[in-house]
Coordinates of C-alpha atoms and ligand atoms in Angstrom, one line a residue:
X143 CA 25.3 0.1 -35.9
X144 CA 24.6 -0.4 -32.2
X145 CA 21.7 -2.7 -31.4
X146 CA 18.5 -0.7 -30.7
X147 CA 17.0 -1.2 -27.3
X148 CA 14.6 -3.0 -26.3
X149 CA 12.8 -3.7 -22.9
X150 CA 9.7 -5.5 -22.0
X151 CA 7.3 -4.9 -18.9
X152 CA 5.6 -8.2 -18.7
X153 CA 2.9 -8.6 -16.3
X154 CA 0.9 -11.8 -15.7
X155 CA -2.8 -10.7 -15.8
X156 CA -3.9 -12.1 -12.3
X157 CA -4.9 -8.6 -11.0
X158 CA -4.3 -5.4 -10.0
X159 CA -0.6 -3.9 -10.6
X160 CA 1.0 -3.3 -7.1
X161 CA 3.1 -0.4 -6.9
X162 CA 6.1 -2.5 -7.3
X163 CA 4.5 -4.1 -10.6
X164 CA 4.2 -0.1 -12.0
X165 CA 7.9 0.4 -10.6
X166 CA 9.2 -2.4 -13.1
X167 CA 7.3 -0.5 -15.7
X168 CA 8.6 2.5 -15.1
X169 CA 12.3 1.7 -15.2
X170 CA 11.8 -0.3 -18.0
X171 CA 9.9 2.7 -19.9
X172 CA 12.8 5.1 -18.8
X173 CA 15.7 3.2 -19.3
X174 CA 14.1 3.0 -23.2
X175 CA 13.6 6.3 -23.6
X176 CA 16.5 7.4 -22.1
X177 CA 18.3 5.0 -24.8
X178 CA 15.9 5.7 -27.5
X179 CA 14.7 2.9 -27.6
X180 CA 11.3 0.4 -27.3
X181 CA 9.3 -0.2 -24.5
X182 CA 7.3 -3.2 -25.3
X183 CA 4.0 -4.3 -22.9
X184 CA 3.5 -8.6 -23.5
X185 CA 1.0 -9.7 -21.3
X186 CA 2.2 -13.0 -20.2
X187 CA -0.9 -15.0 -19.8
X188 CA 0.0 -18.8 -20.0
X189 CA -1.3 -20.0 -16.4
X190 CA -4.9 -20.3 -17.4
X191 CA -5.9 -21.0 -14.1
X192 CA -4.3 -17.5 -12.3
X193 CA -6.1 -15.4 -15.0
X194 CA -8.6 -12.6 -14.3
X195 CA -10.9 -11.2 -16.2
X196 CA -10.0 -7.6 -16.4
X197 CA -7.1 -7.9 -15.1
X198 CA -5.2 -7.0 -18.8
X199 CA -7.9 -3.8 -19.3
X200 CA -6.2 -2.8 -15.8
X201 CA -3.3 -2.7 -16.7
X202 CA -3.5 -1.3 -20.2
X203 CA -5.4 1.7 -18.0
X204 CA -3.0 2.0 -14.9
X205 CA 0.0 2.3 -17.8
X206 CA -2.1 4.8 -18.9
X207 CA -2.6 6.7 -16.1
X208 CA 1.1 6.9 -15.1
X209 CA 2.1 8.4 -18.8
X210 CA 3.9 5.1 -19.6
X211 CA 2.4 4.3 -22.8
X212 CA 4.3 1.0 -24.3
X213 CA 5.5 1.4 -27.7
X214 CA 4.0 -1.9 -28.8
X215 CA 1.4 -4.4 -27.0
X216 CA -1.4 -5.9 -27.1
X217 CA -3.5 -3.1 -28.1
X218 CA -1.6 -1.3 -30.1
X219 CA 0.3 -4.4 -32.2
X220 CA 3.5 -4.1 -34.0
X221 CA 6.2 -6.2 -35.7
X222 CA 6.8 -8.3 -33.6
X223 CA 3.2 -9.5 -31.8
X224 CA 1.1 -10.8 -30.7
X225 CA 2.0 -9.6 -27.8
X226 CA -0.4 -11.9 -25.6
X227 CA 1.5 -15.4 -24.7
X228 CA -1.9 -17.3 -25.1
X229 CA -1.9 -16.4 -29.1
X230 CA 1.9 -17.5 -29.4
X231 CA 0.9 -20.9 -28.0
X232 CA 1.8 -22.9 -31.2
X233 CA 5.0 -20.8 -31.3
X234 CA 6.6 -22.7 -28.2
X235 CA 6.4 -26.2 -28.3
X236 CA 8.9 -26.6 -31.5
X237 CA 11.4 -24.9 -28.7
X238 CA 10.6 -27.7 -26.4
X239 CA 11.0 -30.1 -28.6
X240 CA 14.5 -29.0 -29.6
X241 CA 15.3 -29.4 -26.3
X242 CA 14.3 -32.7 -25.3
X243 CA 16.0 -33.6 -28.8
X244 CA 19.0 -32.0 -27.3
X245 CA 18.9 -33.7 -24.0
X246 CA 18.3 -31.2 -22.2
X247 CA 14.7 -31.7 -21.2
X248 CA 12.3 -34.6 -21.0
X249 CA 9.5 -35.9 -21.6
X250 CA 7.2 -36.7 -18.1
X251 CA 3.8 -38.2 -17.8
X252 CA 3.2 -38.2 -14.1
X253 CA 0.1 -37.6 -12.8
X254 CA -0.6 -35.5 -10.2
X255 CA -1.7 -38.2 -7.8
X256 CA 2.1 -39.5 -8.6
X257 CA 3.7 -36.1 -7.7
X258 CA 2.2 -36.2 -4.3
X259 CA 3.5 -39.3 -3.5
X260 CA 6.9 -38.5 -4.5
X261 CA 6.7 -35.5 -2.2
X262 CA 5.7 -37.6 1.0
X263 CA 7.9 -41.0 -0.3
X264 CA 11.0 -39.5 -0.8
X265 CA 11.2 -37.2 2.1
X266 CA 13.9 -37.0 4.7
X267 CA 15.6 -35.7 7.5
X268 CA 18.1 -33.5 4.7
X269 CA 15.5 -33.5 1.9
X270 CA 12.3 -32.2 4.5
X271 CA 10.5 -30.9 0.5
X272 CA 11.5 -32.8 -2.2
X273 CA 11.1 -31.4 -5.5
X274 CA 11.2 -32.9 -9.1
X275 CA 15.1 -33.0 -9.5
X276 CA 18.1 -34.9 -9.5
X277 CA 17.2 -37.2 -6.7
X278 CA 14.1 -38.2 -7.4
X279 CA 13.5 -38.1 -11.6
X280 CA 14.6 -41.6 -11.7
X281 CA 11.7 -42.7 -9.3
X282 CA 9.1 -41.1 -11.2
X283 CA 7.7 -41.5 -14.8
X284 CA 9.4 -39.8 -18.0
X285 CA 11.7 -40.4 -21.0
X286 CA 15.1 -40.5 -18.2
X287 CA 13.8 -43.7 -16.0
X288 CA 11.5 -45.6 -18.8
X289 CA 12.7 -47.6 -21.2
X290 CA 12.5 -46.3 -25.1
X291 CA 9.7 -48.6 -25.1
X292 CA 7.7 -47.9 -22.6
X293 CA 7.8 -44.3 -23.8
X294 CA 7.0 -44.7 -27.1
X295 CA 3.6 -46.6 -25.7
X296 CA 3.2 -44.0 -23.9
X297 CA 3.7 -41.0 -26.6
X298 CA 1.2 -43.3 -28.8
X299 CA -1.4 -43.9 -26.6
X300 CA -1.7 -39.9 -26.3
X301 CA -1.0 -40.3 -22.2
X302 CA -0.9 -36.7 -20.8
X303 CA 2.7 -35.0 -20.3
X304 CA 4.7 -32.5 -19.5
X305 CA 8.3 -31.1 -20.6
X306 CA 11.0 -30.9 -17.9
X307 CA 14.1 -29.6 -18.3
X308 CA 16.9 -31.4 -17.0
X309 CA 18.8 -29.0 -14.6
X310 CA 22.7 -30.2 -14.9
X311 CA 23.4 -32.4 -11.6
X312 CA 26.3 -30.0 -10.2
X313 CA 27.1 -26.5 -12.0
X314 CA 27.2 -23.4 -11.4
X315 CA 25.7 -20.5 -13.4
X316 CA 27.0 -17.3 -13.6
X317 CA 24.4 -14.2 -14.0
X318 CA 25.7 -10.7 -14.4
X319 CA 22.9 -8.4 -12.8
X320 CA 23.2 -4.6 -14.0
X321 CA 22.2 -3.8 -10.2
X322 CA 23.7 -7.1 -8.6
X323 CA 26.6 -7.6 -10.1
X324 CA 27.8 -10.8 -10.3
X325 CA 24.9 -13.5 -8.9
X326 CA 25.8 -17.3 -8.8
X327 CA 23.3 -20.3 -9.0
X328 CA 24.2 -24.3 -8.2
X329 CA 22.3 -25.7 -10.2
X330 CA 22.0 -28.9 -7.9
X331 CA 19.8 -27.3 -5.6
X332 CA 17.3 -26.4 -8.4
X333 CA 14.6 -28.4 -9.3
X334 CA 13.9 -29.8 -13.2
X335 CA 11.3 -27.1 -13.6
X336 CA 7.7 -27.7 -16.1
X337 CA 8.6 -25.8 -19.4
X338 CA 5.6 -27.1 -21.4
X339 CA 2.7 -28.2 -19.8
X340 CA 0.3 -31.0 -20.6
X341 CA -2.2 -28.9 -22.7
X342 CA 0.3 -27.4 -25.2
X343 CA 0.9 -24.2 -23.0
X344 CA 4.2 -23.1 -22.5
X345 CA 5.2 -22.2 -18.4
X346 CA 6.6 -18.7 -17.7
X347 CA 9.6 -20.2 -17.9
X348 CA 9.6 -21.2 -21.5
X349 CA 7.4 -18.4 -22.6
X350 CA 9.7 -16.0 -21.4
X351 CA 13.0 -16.9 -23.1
X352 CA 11.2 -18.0 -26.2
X353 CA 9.6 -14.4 -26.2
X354 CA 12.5 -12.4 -25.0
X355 CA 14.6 -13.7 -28.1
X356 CA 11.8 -13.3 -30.7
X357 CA 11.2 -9.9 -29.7
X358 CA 14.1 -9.0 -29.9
X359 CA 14.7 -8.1 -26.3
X360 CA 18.1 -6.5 -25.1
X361 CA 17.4 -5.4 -21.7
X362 CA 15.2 -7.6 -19.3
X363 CA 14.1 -5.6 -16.1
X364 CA 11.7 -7.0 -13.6
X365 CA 11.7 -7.7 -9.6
X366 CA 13.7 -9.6 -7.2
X367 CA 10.9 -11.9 -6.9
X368 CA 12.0 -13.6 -10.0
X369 CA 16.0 -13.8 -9.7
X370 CA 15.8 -17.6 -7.9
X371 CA 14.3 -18.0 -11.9
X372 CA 16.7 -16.5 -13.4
X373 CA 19.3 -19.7 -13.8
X374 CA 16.7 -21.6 -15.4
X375 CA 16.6 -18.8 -17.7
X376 CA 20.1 -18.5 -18.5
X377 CA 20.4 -22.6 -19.1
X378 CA 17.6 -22.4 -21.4
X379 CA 19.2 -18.9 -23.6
X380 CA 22.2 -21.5 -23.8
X381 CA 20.5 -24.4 -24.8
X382 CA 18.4 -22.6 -27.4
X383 CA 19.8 -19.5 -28.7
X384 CA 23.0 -19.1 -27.2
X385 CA 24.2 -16.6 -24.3
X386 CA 25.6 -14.2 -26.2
X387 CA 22.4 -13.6 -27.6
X388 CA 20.7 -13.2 -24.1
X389 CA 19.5 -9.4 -23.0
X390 CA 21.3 -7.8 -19.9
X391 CA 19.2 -8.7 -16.8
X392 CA 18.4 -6.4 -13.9
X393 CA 16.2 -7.1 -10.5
X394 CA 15.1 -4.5 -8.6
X395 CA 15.0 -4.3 -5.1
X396 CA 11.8 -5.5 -3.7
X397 CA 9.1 -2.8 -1.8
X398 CA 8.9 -3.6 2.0
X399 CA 5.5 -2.8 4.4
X400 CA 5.8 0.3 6.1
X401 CA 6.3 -1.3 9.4
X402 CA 7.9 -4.4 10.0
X403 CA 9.3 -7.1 7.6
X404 CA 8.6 -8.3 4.2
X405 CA 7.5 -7.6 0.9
X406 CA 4.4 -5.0 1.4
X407 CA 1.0 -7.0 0.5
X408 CA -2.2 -6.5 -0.4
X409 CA -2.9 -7.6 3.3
X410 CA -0.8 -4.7 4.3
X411 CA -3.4 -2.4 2.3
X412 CA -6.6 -3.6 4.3
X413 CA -4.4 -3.8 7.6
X414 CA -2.9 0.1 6.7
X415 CA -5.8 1.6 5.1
X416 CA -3.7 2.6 2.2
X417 CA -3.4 1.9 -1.0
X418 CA -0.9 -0.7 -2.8
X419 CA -1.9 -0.7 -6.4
X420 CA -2.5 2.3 -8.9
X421 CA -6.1 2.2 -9.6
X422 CA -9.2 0.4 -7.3
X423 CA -8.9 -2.9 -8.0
X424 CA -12.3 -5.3 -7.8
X425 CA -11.9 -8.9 -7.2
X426 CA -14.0 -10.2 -9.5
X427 CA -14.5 -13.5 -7.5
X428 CA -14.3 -12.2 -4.0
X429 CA -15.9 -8.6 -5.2
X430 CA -13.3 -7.1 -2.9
X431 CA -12.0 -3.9 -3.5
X432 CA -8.3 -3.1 -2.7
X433 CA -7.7 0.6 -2.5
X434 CA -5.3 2.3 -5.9
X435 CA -3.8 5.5 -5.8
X436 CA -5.7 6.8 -8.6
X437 CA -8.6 6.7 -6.3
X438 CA -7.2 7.8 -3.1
X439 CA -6.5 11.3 -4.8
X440 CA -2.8 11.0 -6.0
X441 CA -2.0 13.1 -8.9
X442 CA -0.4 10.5 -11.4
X443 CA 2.6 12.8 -11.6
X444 CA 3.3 12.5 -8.2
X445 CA 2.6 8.6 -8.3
X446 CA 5.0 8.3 -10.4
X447 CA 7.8 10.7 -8.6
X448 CA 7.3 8.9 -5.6
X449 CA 8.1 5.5 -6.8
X450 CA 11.3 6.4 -9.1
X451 CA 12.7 7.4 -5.9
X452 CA 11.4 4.2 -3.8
X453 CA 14.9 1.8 -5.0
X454 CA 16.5 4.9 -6.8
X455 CA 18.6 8.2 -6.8
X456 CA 20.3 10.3 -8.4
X457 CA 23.0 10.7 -6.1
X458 CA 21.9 14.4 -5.6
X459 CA 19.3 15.9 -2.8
X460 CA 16.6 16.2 -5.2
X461 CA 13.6 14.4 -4.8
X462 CA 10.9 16.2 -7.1
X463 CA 11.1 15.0 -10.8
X464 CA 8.7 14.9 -13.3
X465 CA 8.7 12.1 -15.9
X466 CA 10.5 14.5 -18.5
X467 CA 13.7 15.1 -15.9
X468 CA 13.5 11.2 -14.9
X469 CA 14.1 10.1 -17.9
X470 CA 17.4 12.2 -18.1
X471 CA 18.3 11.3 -15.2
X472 CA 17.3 7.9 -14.4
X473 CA 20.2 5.3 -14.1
X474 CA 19.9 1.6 -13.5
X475 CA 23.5 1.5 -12.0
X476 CA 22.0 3.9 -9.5
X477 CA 19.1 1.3 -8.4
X478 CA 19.6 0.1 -5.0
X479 CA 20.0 -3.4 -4.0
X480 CA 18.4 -3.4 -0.7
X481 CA 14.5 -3.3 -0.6
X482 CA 13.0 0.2 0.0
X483 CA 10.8 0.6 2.6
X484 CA 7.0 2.7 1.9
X485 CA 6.2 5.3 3.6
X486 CA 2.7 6.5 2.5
X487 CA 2.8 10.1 4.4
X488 CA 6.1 10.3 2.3
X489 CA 3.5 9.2 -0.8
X490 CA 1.1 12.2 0.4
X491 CA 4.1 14.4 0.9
X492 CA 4.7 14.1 -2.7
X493 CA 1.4 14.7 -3.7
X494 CA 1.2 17.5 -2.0
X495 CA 4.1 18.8 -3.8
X496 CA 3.1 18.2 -7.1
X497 CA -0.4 19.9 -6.2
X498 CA 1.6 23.0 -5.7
X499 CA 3.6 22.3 -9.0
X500 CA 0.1 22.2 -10.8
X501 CA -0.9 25.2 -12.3
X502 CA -4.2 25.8 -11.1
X503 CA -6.1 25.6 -14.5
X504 CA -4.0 22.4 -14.5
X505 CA -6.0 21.4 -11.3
X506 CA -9.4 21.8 -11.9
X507 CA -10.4 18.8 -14.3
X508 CA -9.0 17.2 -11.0
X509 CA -10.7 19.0 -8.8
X510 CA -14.0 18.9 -10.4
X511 CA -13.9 15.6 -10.6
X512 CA -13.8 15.2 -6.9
X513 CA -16.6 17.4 -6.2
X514 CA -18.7 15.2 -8.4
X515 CA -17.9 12.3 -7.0
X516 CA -19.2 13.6 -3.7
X517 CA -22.5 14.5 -5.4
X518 CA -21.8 18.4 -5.7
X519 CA -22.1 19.5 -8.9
X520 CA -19.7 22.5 -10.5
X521 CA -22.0 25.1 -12.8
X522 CA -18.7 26.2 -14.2
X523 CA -15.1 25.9 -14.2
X524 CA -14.5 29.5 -13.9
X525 CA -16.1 28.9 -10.4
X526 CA -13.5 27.1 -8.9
X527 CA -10.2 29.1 -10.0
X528 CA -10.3 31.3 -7.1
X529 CA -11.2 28.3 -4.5
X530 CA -8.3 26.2 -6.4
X531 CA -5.8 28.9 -5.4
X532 CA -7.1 29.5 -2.2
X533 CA -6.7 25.8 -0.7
X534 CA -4.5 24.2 -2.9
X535 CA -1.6 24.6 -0.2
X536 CA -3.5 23.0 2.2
X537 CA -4.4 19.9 0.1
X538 CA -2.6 16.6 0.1
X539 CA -5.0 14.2 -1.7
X540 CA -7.2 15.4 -4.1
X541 CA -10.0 14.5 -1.9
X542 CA -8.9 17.7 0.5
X543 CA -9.9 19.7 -2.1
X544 CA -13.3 18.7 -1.2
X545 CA -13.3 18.8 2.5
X546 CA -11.6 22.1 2.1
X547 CA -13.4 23.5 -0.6
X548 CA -16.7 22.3 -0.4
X549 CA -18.5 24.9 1.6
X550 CA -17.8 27.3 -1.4
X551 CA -20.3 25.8 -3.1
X552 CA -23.0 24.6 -0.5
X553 CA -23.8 26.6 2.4
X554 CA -23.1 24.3 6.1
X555 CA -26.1 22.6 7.2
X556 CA -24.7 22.7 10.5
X557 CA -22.5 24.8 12.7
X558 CA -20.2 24.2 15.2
X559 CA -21.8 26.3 17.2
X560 CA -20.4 24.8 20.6
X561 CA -16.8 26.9 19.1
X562 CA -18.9 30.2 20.1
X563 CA -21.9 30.0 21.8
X564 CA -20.2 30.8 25.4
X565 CA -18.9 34.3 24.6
X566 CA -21.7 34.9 22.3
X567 CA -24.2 37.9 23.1
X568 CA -26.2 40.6 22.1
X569 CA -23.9 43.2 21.1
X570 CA -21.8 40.5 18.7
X571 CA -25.4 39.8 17.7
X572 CA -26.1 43.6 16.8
X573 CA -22.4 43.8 15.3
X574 CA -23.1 40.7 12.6
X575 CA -26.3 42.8 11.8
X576 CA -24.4 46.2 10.8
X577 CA -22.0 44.4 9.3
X578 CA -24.2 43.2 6.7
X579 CA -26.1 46.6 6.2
X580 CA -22.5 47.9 5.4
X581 CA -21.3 44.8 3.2
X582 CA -24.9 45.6 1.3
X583 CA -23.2 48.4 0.1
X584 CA -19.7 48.1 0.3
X585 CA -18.3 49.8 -3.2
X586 CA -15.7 47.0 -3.6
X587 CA -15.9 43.3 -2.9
X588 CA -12.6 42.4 -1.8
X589 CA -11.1 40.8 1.0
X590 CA -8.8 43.6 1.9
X591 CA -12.3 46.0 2.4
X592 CA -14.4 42.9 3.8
X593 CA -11.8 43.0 6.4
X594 CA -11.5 47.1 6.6
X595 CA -15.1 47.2 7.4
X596 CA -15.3 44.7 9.6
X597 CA -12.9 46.3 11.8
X598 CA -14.1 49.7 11.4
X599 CA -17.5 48.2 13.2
X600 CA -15.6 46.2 15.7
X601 CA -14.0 49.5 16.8
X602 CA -16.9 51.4 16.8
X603 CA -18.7 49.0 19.6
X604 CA -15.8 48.4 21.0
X605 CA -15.4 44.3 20.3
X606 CA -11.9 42.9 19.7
X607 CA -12.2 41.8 16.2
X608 CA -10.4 38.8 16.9
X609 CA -13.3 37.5 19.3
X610 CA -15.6 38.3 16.2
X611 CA -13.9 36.0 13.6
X612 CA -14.1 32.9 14.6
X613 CA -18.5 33.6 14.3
X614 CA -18.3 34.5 11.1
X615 CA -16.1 31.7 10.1
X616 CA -18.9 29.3 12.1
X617 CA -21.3 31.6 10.0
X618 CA -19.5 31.0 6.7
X619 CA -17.9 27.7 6.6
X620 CA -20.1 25.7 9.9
X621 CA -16.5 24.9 11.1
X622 CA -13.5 25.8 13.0
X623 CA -10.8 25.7 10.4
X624 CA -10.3 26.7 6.6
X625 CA -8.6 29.5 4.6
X626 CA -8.6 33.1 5.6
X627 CA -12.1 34.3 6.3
X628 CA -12.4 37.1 4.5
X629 CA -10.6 35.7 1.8
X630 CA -13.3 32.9 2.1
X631 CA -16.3 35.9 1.9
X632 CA -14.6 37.4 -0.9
X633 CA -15.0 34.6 -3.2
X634 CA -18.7 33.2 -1.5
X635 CA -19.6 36.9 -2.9
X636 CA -21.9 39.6 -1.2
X637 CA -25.8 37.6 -1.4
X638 CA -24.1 34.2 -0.7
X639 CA -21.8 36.2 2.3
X640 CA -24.8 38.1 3.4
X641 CA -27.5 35.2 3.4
X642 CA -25.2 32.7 5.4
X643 CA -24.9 35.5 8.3
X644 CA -28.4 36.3 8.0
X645 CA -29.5 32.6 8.6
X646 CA -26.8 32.2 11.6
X647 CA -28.3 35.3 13.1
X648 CA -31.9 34.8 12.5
X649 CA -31.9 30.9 13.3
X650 CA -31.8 31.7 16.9
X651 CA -29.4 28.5 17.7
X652 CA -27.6 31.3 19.2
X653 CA -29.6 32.6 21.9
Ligands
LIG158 N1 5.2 -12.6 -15.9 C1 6.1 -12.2 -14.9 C2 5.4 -11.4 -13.9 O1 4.2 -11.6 -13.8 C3 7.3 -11.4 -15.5 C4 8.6 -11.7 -15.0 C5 9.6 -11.2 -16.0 O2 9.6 -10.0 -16.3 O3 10.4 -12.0 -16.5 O4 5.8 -10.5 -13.2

């Protein structure tokens, strides 16, 4: 029977998920489907000192958002849990300790003081950063440069420690990458990385082998950010559980600032004014707030869309995919290996496709939403069908659906009156004030007869209709721009339609 699949999205709760952090976890989420198989969320928690508080809820909620609901995690358990490194903490250290026994690792009681010094004593002209390694472990304090001795004085007297591993002085290890290829390491440039730490907790580095080979892992997906890791990894699947065992890795390509170089940041967010990670994220110890999509009116349909295709395609034109097609057509061998670039008008662009995809009863929990936020409050849903339909080709964000629908539902408390006031004049004046006599009794309120009428009068006195539209748009909307006007009057209704003319007309502001 073929293995089932298995993949894990494994954030570190530090903060809020950048785009490229929900991009892992989507790939991961539709490779598994596509295969059948698990998605798995394990929050990898083990630096104490980067953790947030929140920071997990986020991401259980931003997963949430997107439709990329882990098959097992913290929250929702399985066979396999917990799924939060801090609870596995006594699971690690009997790992460690096979491999000091083994030889590959050590023991290393240095303190921190002693690490500084080794990084200004030992440097030179060709070793400008020196690093816990081969060329300096034997100047420094663990199990490698003290005699048995001295280490056993030191193991019984408690003294604080750490577990190295001891990277192999000259080798090279081989990675197969499903979107690399072929990657090659030397391992005499690496450094003998921390795998357990002096208070019990296992690094990343540990956790995440250790994990990956409990839970049964067959596929591990996650940024280029962590492929200079990656060796470390593949030495310590040997020394413990052997390579044959190890899942198939993948990186993907890394998400670059819209202008410029580099990985896009949350600098690049501030600096841009857009957003970088799915939902508003607080800083709970700066109280900052950096600026999700959620928030800046994305539907998550299109959030999603848009970064499938930021590192993939499928070799076709198409762009527009829902999660359903994505996961038929999403391939891993189709990643790209160069970092994509973001382009956020590209990011609206895909919005305001999937806004026209929406059915427009699909829209209006959306919508409504909105128009609360912005203090305006929706007596019904029925209400806003007809204003849905109206604007929703001329919305991007969510938020348009506000600036462009807003007036439906509050009358302007200004006009743009400087638009009109130099051809306005009596005879428009008198014009406005037959208009509404007629609309008073028009037999059907439509825009098709709003616009009949209005014509019929403009004849009459002789007034190019087109010179009278732009007023009653001032009259109905306070503004310049919008829908179709007498689509607009249709749906404001005739007492709405009639009382915002009246009060233009009657104001005086147009004398
Ligand atoms: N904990 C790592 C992170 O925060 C996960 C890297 C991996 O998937 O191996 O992204």
């Amino acid at each position: 029977m073929e293995k089932k699949i298995r993949v894990r999205f494994a954030p570190s709760p530090t903060g809020g998920l950048h785009l490229g952090g929900v991009r892992t976890a989507l790939y991961n989420f539709l490779f598994a489907k596509q295969h059948g198989g698990d998605f798995i969320l394990r929050i990898e928690d083990t630096d104490q000192s980067r953790y947030v508080p929140g920071a997990e809820e986020y991401i259980n909620e931003s997963l949430k958002w997107c439709g990329l609901e882990p098959d097992e995690s913290p929250l929702k358990g399985g066979p396999l849990g917990p799924y939060r490194q801090s609870e596995r903490k006594s699971i690690y250290r009997e790992y460690a300790d096979q491999l000091v026994k083994s030889g590959k690792a050590y023991y290393a009681f240095d303190s921190p003081e002693e690490l500084e010094t080794m990084r200004s004593k030992y440097r030179t002209a060709d070793n400008p950063s020196p690093q816990y390694d081969r060329r300096t472990r034997e100047h420094m304090r663990n199990t490698l440069s003290l005699t048995f001795e001295e280490t056993e004085r030191l193991m019984a007297g408690n003294t604080a420690h750490v577990i190295r591993i001891k990277m192999p002085d000259k080798e090279i290890v081989y990675l197969q990458d499903m979107i690399r290829g072929e990657v090659i390491f030397d391992t005499s440039l690496l450094d003998d990385k921390v795998l357990l730490k002096a208070d019990g907790m296992p690094t990343y580095h540990l956790a995440v082998v250790v994990d990956d080979y409990l839970m049964k892992i067959t596929h591990a997906f996650r940024g280029e950010e962590w492929l200079p890791s990656a060796p470390v990894h593949v030495l310590l699947w040997r020394y413990l559980f052997g390579e044959d065992l190890m899942p198939e890795w993948a990186h993907f390509p890394l998400i670059l600032k819209p202008d410029g170089n580099g990985k896009l940041s949350k600098r690049d967010s501030a600096r841009l004014g857009i957003p970088i990670f799915a939902m508003d994220w607080k800083d709970p110890a700066t109280g900052q707030t950096i600026t999700g999509f959620r928030e800046s009116g994305f539907l998550p349909q299109a959030f999603v869309n848009m970064l499938a295709v930021l590192g993939w395609n499928d070799g076709t034109e198409q762009e527009l995919y829902s999660l359903d097609d994505l996961v038929d057509k999403f391939s891993i061998d189709r990643v790209h290996k160069a970092g994509a670039r973001f382009n956020y008008e590209k990011a609206k662009w895909f919005n305001h496709e999937w806004i026209k995809r929406f059915s427009t009863h699909a829209l209006v929990p959306f919508v409504k939403k909105v128009f609360e936020e912005n203090n305006l409050r929706v007596a019904n849903d029925a209400s806003l069908i007809p204003v849905i339909s109206l604007i929703r080709d001329r919305c991007s964000l969510l938020g348009d659906f506000y600036i462009q629908g807003k007036f439906f539902f509050t009358a302007p408390q200004q006009w743009d009156l400087n638009a009109i006031r130099s051809k306005w004049n009596g005879q428009k004046a008198d014009f406005f004030k037959e208009y509404i006599e007629i609309l008073d009794k028009i037999p059907e309120w439509n825009a098709a007869s709003l616009e009949s009428a209005f014509k019929a009068i403009a004849a009459e006195k002789n007034i190019k209709a087109g010179e009278l539209q732009l007023p009653l748009r001032i009259m109905l909307v306070g503004e310049k721009s919008g829908p179709p006007v007498f689509e607009i009057a249709a749906i404001l209704g005739s007492a709405e339609t009639i009382k915002r003319i009246r009060s233009l007309i009657n104001s005086g502001s147009l004398q």
